PDB file of C-alpha atoms in Angstrom:
ATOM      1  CA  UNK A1384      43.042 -65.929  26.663  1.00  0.00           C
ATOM      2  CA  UNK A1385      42.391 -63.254  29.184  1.00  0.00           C
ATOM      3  CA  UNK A1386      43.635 -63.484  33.021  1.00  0.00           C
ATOM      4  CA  UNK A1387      43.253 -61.476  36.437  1.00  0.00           C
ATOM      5  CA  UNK A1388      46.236 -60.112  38.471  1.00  0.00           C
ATOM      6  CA  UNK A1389      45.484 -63.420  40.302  1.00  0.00           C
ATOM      7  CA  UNK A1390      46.354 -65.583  37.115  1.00  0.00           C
ATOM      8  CA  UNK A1391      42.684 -66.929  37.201  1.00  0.00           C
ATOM      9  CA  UNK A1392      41.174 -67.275  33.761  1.00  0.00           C
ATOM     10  CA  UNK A1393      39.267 -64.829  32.775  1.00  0.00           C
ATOM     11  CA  UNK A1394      38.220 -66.033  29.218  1.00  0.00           C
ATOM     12  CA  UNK A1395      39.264 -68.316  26.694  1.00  0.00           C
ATOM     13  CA  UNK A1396      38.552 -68.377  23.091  1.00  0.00           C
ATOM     14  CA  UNK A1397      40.448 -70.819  20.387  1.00  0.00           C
ATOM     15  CA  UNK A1398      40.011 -73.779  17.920  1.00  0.00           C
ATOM     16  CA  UNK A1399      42.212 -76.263  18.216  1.00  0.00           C
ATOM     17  CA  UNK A1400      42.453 -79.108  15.996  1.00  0.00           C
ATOM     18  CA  UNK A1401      44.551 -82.347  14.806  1.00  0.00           C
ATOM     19  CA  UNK A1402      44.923 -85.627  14.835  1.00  0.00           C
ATOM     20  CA  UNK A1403      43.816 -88.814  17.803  1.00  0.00           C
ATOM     21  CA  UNK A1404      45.869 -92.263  18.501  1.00  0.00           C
ATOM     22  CA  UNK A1405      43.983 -93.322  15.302  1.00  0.00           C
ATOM     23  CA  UNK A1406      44.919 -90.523  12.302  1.00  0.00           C
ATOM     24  CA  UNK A1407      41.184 -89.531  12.778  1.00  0.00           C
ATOM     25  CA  UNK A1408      41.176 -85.538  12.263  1.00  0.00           C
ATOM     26  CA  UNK A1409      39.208 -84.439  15.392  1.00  0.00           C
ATOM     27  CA  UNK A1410      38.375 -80.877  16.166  1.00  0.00           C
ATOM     28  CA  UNK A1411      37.645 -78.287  18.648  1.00  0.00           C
ATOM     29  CA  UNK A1412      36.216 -75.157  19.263  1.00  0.00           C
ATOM     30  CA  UNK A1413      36.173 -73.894  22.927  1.00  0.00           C
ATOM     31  CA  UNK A1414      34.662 -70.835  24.495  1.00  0.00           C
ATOM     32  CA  UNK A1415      35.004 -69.796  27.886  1.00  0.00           C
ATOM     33  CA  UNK A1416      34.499 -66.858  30.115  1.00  0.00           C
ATOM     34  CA  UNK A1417      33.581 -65.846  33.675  1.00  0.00           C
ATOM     35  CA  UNK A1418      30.468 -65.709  34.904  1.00  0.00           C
ATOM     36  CA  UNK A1419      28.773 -67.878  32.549  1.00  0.00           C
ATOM     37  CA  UNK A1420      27.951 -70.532  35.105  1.00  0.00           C
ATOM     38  CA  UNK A1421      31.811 -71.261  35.169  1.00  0.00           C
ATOM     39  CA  UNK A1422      30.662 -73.584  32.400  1.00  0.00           C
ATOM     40  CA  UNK A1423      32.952 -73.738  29.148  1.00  0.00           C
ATOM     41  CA  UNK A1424      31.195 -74.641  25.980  1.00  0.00           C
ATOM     42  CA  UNK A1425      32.971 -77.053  23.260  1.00  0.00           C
ATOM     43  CA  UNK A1426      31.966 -77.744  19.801  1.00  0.00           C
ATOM     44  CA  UNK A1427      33.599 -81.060  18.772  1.00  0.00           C
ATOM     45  CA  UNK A1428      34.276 -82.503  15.363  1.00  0.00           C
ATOM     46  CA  UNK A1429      33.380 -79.671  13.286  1.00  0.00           C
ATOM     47  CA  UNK A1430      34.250 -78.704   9.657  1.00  0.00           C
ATOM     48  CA  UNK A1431      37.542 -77.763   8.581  1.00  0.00           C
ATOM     49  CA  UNK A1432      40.033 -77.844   5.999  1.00  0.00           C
ATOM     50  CA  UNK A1433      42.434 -80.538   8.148  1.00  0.00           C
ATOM     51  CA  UNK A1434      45.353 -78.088   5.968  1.00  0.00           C
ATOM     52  CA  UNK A1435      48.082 -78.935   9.029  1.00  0.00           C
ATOM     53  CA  UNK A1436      50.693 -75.521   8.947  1.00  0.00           C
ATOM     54  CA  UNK A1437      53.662 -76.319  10.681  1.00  0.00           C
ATOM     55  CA  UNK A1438      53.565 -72.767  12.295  1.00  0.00           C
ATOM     56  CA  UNK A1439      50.364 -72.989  14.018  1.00  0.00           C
ATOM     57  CA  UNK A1440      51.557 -75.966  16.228  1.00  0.00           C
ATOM     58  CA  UNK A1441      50.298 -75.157  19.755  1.00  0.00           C
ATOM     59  CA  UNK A1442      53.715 -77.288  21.512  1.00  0.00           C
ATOM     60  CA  UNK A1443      55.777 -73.940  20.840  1.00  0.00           C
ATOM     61  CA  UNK A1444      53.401 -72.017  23.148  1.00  0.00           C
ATOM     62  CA  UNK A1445      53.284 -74.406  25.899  1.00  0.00           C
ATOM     63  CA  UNK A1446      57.193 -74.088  25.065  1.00  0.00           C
ATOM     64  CA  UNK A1447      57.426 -70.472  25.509  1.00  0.00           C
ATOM     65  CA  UNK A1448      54.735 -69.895  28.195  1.00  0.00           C
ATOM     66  CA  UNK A1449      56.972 -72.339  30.237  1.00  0.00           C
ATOM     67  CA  UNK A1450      59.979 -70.247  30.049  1.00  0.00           C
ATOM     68  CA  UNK A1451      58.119 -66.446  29.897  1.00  0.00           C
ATOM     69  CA  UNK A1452      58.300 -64.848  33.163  1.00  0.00           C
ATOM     70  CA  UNK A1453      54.543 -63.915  32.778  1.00  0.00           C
ATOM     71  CA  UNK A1454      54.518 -62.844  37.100  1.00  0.00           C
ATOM     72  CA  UNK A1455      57.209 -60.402  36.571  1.00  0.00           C
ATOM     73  CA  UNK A1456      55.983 -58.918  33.320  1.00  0.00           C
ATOM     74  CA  UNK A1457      52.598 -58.610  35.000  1.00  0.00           C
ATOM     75  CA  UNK A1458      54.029 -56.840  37.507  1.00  0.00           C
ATOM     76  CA  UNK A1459      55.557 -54.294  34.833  1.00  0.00           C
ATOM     77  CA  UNK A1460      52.197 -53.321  33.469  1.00  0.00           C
ATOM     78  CA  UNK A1461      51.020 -52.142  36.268  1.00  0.00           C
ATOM     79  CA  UNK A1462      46.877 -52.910  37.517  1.00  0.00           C
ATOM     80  CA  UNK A1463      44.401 -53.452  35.091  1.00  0.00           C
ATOM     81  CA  UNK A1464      41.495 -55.414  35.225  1.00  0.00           C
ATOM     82  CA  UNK A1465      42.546 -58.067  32.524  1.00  0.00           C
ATOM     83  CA  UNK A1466      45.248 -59.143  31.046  1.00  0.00           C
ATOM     84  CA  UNK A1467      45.598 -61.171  27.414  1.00  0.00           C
ATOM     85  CA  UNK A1468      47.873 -63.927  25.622  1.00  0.00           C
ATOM     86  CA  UNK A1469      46.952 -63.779  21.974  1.00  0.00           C
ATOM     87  CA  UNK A1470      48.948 -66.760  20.338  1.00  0.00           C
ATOM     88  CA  UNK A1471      49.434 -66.517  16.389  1.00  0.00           C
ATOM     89  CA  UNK A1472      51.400 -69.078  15.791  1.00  0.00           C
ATOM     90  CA  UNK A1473      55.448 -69.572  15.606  1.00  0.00           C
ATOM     91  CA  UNK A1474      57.957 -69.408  13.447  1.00  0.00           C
ATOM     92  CA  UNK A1475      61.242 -71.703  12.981  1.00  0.00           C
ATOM     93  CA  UNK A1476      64.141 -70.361  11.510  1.00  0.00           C
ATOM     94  CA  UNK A1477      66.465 -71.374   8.409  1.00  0.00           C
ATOM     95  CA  UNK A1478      69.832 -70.771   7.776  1.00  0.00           C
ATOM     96  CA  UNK A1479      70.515 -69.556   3.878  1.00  0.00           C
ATOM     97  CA  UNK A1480      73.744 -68.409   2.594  1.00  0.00           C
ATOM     98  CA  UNK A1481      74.178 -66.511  -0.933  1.00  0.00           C
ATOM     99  CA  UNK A1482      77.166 -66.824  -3.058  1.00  0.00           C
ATOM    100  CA  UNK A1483      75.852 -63.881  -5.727  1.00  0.00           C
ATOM    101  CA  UNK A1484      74.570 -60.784  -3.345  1.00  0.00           C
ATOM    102  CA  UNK A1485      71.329 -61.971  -2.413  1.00  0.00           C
ATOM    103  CA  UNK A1486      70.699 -63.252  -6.208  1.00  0.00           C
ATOM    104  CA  UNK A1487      69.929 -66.817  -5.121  1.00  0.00           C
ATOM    105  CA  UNK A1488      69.926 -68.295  -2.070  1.00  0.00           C
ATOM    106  CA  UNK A1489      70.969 -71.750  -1.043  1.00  0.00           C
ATOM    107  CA  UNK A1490      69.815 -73.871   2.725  1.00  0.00           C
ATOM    108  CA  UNK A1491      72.423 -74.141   4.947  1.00  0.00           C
ATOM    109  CA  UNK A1492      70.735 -75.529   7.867  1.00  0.00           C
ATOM    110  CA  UNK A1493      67.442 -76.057   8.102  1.00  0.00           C
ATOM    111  CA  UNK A1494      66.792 -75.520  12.281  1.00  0.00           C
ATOM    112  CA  UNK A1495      69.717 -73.833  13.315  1.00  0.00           C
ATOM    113  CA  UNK A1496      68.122 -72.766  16.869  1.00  0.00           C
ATOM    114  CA  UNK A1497      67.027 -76.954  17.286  1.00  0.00           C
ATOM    115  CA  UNK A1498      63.837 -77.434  18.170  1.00  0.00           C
ATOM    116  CA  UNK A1499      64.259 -74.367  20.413  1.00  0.00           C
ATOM    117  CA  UNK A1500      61.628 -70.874  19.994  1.00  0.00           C
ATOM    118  CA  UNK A1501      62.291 -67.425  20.217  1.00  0.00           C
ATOM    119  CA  UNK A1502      63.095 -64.021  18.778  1.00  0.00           C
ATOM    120  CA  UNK A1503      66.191 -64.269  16.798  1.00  0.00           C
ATOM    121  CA  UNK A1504      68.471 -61.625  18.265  1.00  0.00           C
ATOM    122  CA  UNK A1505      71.234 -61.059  15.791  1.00  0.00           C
ATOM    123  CA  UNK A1506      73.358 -63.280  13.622  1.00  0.00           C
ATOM    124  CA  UNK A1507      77.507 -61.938  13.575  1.00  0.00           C
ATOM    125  CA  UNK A1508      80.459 -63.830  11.655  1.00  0.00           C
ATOM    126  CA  UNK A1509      84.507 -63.519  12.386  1.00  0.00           C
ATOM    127  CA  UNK A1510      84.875 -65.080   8.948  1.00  0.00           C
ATOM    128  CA  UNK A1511      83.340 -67.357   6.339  1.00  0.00           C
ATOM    129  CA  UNK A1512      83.097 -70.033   8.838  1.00  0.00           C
ATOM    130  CA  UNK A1513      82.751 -69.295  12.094  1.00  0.00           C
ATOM    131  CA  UNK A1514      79.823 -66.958  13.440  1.00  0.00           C
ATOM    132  CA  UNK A1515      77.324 -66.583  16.121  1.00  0.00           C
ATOM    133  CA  UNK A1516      73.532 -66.174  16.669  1.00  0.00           C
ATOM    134  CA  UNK A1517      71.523 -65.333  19.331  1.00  0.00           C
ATOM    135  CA  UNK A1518      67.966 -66.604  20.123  1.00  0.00           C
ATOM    136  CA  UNK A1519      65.798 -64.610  23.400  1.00  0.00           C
ATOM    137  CA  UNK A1520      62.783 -65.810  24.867  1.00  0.00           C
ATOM    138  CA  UNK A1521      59.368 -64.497  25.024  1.00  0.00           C
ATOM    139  CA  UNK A1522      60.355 -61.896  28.011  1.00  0.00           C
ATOM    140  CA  UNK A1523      63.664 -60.771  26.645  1.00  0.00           C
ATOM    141  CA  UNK A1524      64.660 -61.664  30.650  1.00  0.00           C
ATOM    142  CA  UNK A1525      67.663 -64.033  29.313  1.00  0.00           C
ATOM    143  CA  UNK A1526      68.904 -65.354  25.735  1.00  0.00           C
ATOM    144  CA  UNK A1527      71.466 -68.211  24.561  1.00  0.00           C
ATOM    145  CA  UNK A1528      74.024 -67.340  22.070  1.00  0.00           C
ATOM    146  CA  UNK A1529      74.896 -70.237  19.508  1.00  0.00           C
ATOM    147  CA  UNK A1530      78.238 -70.757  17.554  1.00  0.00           C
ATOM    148  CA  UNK A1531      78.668 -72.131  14.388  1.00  0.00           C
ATOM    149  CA  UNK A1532      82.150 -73.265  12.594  1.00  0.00           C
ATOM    150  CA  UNK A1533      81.101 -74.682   9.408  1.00  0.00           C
ATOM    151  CA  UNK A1534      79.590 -71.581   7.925  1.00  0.00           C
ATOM    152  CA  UNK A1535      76.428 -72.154   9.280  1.00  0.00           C
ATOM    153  CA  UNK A1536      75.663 -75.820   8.965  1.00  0.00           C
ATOM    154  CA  UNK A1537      75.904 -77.167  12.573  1.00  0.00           C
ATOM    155  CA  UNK A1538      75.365 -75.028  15.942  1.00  0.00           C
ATOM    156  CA  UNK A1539      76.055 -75.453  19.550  1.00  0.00           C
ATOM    157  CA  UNK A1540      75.191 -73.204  22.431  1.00  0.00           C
ATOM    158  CA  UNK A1541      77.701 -71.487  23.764  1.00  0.00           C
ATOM    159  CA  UNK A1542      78.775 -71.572  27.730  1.00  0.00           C
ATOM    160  CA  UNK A1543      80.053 -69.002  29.606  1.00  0.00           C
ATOM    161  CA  UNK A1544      81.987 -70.054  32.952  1.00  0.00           C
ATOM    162  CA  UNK A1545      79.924 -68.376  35.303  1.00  0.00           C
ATOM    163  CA  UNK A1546      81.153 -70.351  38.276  1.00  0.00           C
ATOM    164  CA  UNK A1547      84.707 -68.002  37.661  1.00  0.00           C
ATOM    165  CA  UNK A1548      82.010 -64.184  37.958  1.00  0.00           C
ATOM    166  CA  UNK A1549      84.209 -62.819  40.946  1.00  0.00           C
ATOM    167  CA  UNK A1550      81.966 -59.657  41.243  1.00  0.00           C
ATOM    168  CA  UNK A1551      79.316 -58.208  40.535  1.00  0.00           C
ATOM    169  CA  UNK A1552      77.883 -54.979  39.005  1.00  0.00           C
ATOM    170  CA  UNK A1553      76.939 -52.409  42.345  1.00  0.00           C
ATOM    171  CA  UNK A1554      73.576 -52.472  41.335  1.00  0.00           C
ATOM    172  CA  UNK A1555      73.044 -56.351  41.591  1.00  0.00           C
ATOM    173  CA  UNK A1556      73.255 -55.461  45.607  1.00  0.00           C
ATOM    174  CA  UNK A1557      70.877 -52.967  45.610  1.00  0.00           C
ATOM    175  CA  UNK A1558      68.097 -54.792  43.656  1.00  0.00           C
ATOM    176  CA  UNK A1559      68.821 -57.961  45.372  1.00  0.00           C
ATOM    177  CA  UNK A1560      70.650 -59.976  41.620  1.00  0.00           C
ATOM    178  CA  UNK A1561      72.599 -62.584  42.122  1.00  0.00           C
ATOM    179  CA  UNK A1562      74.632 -64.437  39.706  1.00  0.00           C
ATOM    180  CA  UNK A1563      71.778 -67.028  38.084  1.00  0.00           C
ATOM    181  CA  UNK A1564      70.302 -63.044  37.491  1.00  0.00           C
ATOM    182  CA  UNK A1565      72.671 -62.423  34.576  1.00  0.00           C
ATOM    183  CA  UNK A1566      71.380 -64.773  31.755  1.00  0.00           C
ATOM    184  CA  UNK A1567      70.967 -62.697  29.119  1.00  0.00           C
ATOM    185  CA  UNK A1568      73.870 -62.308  26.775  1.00  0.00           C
ATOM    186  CA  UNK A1569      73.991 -59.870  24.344  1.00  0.00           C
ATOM    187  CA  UNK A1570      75.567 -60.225  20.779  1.00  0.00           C
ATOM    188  CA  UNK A1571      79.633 -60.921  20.000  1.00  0.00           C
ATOM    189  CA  UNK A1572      81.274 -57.860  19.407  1.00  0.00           C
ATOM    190  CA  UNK A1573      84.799 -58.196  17.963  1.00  0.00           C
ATOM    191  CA  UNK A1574      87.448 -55.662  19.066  1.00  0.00           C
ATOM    192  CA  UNK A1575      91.141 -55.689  17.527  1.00  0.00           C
ATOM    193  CA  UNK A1576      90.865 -59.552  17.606  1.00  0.00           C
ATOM    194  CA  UNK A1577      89.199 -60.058  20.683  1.00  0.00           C
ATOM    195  CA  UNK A1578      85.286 -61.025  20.925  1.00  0.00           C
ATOM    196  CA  UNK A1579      83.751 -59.583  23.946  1.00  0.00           C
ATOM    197  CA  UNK A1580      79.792 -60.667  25.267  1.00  0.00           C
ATOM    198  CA  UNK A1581      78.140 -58.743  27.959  1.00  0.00           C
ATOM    199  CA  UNK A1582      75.542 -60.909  30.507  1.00  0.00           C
ATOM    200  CA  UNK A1583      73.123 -58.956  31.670  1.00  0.00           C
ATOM    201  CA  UNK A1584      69.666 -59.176  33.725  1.00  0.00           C
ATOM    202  CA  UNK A1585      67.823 -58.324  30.603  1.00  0.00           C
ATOM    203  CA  UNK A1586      66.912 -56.896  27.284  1.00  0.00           C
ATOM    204  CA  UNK A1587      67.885 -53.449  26.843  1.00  0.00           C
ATOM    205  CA  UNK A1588      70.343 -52.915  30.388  1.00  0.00           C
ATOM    206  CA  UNK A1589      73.762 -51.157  30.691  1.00  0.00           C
ATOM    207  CA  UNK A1590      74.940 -53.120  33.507  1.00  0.00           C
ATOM    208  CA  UNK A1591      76.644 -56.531  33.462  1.00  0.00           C
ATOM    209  CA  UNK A1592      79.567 -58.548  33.654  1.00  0.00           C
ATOM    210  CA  UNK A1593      82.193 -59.056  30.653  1.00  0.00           C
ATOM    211  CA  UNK A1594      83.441 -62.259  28.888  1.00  0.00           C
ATOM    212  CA  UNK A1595      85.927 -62.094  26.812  1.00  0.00           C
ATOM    213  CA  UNK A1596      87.307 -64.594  24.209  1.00  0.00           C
ATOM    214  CA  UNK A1597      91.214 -64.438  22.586  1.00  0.00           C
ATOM    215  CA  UNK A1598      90.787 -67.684  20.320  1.00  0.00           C
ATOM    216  CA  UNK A1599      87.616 -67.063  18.116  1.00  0.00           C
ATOM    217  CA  UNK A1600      85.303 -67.964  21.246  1.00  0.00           C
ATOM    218  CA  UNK A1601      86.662 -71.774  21.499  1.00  0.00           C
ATOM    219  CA  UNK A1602      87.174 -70.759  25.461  1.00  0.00           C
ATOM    220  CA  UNK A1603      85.801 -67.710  27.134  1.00  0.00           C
ATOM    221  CA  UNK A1604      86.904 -66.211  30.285  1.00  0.00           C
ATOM    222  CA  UNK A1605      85.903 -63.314  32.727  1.00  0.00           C
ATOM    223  CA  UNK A1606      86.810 -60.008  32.540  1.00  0.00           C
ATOM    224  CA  UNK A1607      85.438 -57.663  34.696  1.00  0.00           C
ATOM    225  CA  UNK A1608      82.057 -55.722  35.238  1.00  0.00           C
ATOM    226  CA  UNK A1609      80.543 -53.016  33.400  1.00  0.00           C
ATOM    227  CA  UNK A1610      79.046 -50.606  36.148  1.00  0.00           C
TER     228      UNK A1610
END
């Protein structure tokens, strides 16, 4: 699909098929594109293999187009013409765990992240139990870091008391951030027994506010800013 700086459609080109009410296999084959009348053209009930991959489910790109800031990252590229989404499919992850070096490999948890998508940002255990993953949306503009203290086989989100932030990084003045701004957390880092997480405004910035955790991250407090 290609858009305008606008966010008006530009073009559309996909085949999209599955099943009705009834278990019928119906399909769909849709072209689209500007200037054509404003007239899209759909081929219905065609041929195809009716092979259903679990991957190439189009509800994880409504998912992820709901949360991508697509206006701001638009903004980023600067002006063109056109811009395109070019959907492949997603991918779920699964927890394994080997006993032998990598030798085998045995499931631990087959949808650690839920039913939630994203780009699986780094996975970091304090011991053989407990351990944390983090999972970042399409824009890398925030991210959700999940704990786990059963080696892996159960996971809850973690929450950071952000109604406790008494200050803010300098910069969050200047570019007009406020606290909601800072939902990005990057990965655990464990320093002589305490784990630390920096919240930041995105993927890939040096300025934020710290969390720290003294008990294995069962409670987290704040600690400060990093300027």
């Amino acid at each position: 699909m290609s858009f305008d700086e606008t966010g008006r459609i530009r073009s559309l080109y996909t085949f999209l098929y599955g099943k009705d009410e009834e278990g019928e296999v119906r399909t769909y084959l849709v072209n689209y594109e500007t200037g054509n009348n404003n007239k899209m053209t759909v081929w219905i009930d065609g041929e195809t293999n009716a092979y259903f991959e679990e991957s190439m489910r189009l509800e994880p790109m409504l998912q992820i187009l709901q949360k991508a800031d697509v206006k701001t990252q638009v903004e980023k590229w600067g002006q063109s013409e056109t811009y395109e989404i070019l959907y492949y499919g997603s991918r779920y992850y699964e927890m394994e765990k080997s006993r032998d070096g990598g030798h085998t490999w045995e499931t631990v948890n087959q949808s650690p992240f839920g039913s939630n998508c994203g780009v699986a940002e780094g996975l970091v255990f304090v011991d053989e139990q407990m351990g944390f993953a983090g999972l970042t949306g399409a824009s890398q503009s925030y991210s959700q870091i999940y704990m786990t203290k059963d080696g892996g086989s159960t996971w809850a989100t973690v929450d950071f008391p952000m109604e406790n932030v008494a200050e803010l990084p300098e910069m969050a003045k200047d570019l007009g951030f406020s606290i909601a701004d800072y939902d990005y957390f990057c990965m655990p880092e464990l320093e002589d027994g305490v784990l630390k997480v920096l919240a930041i405004t995105e993927a890939g910035g040096q300025e934020g506010i710290w969390f720290w955790s003294e008990d294995n991250g069962e409670s987290w407090s704040y600690a400060g800013v990093v300027e």
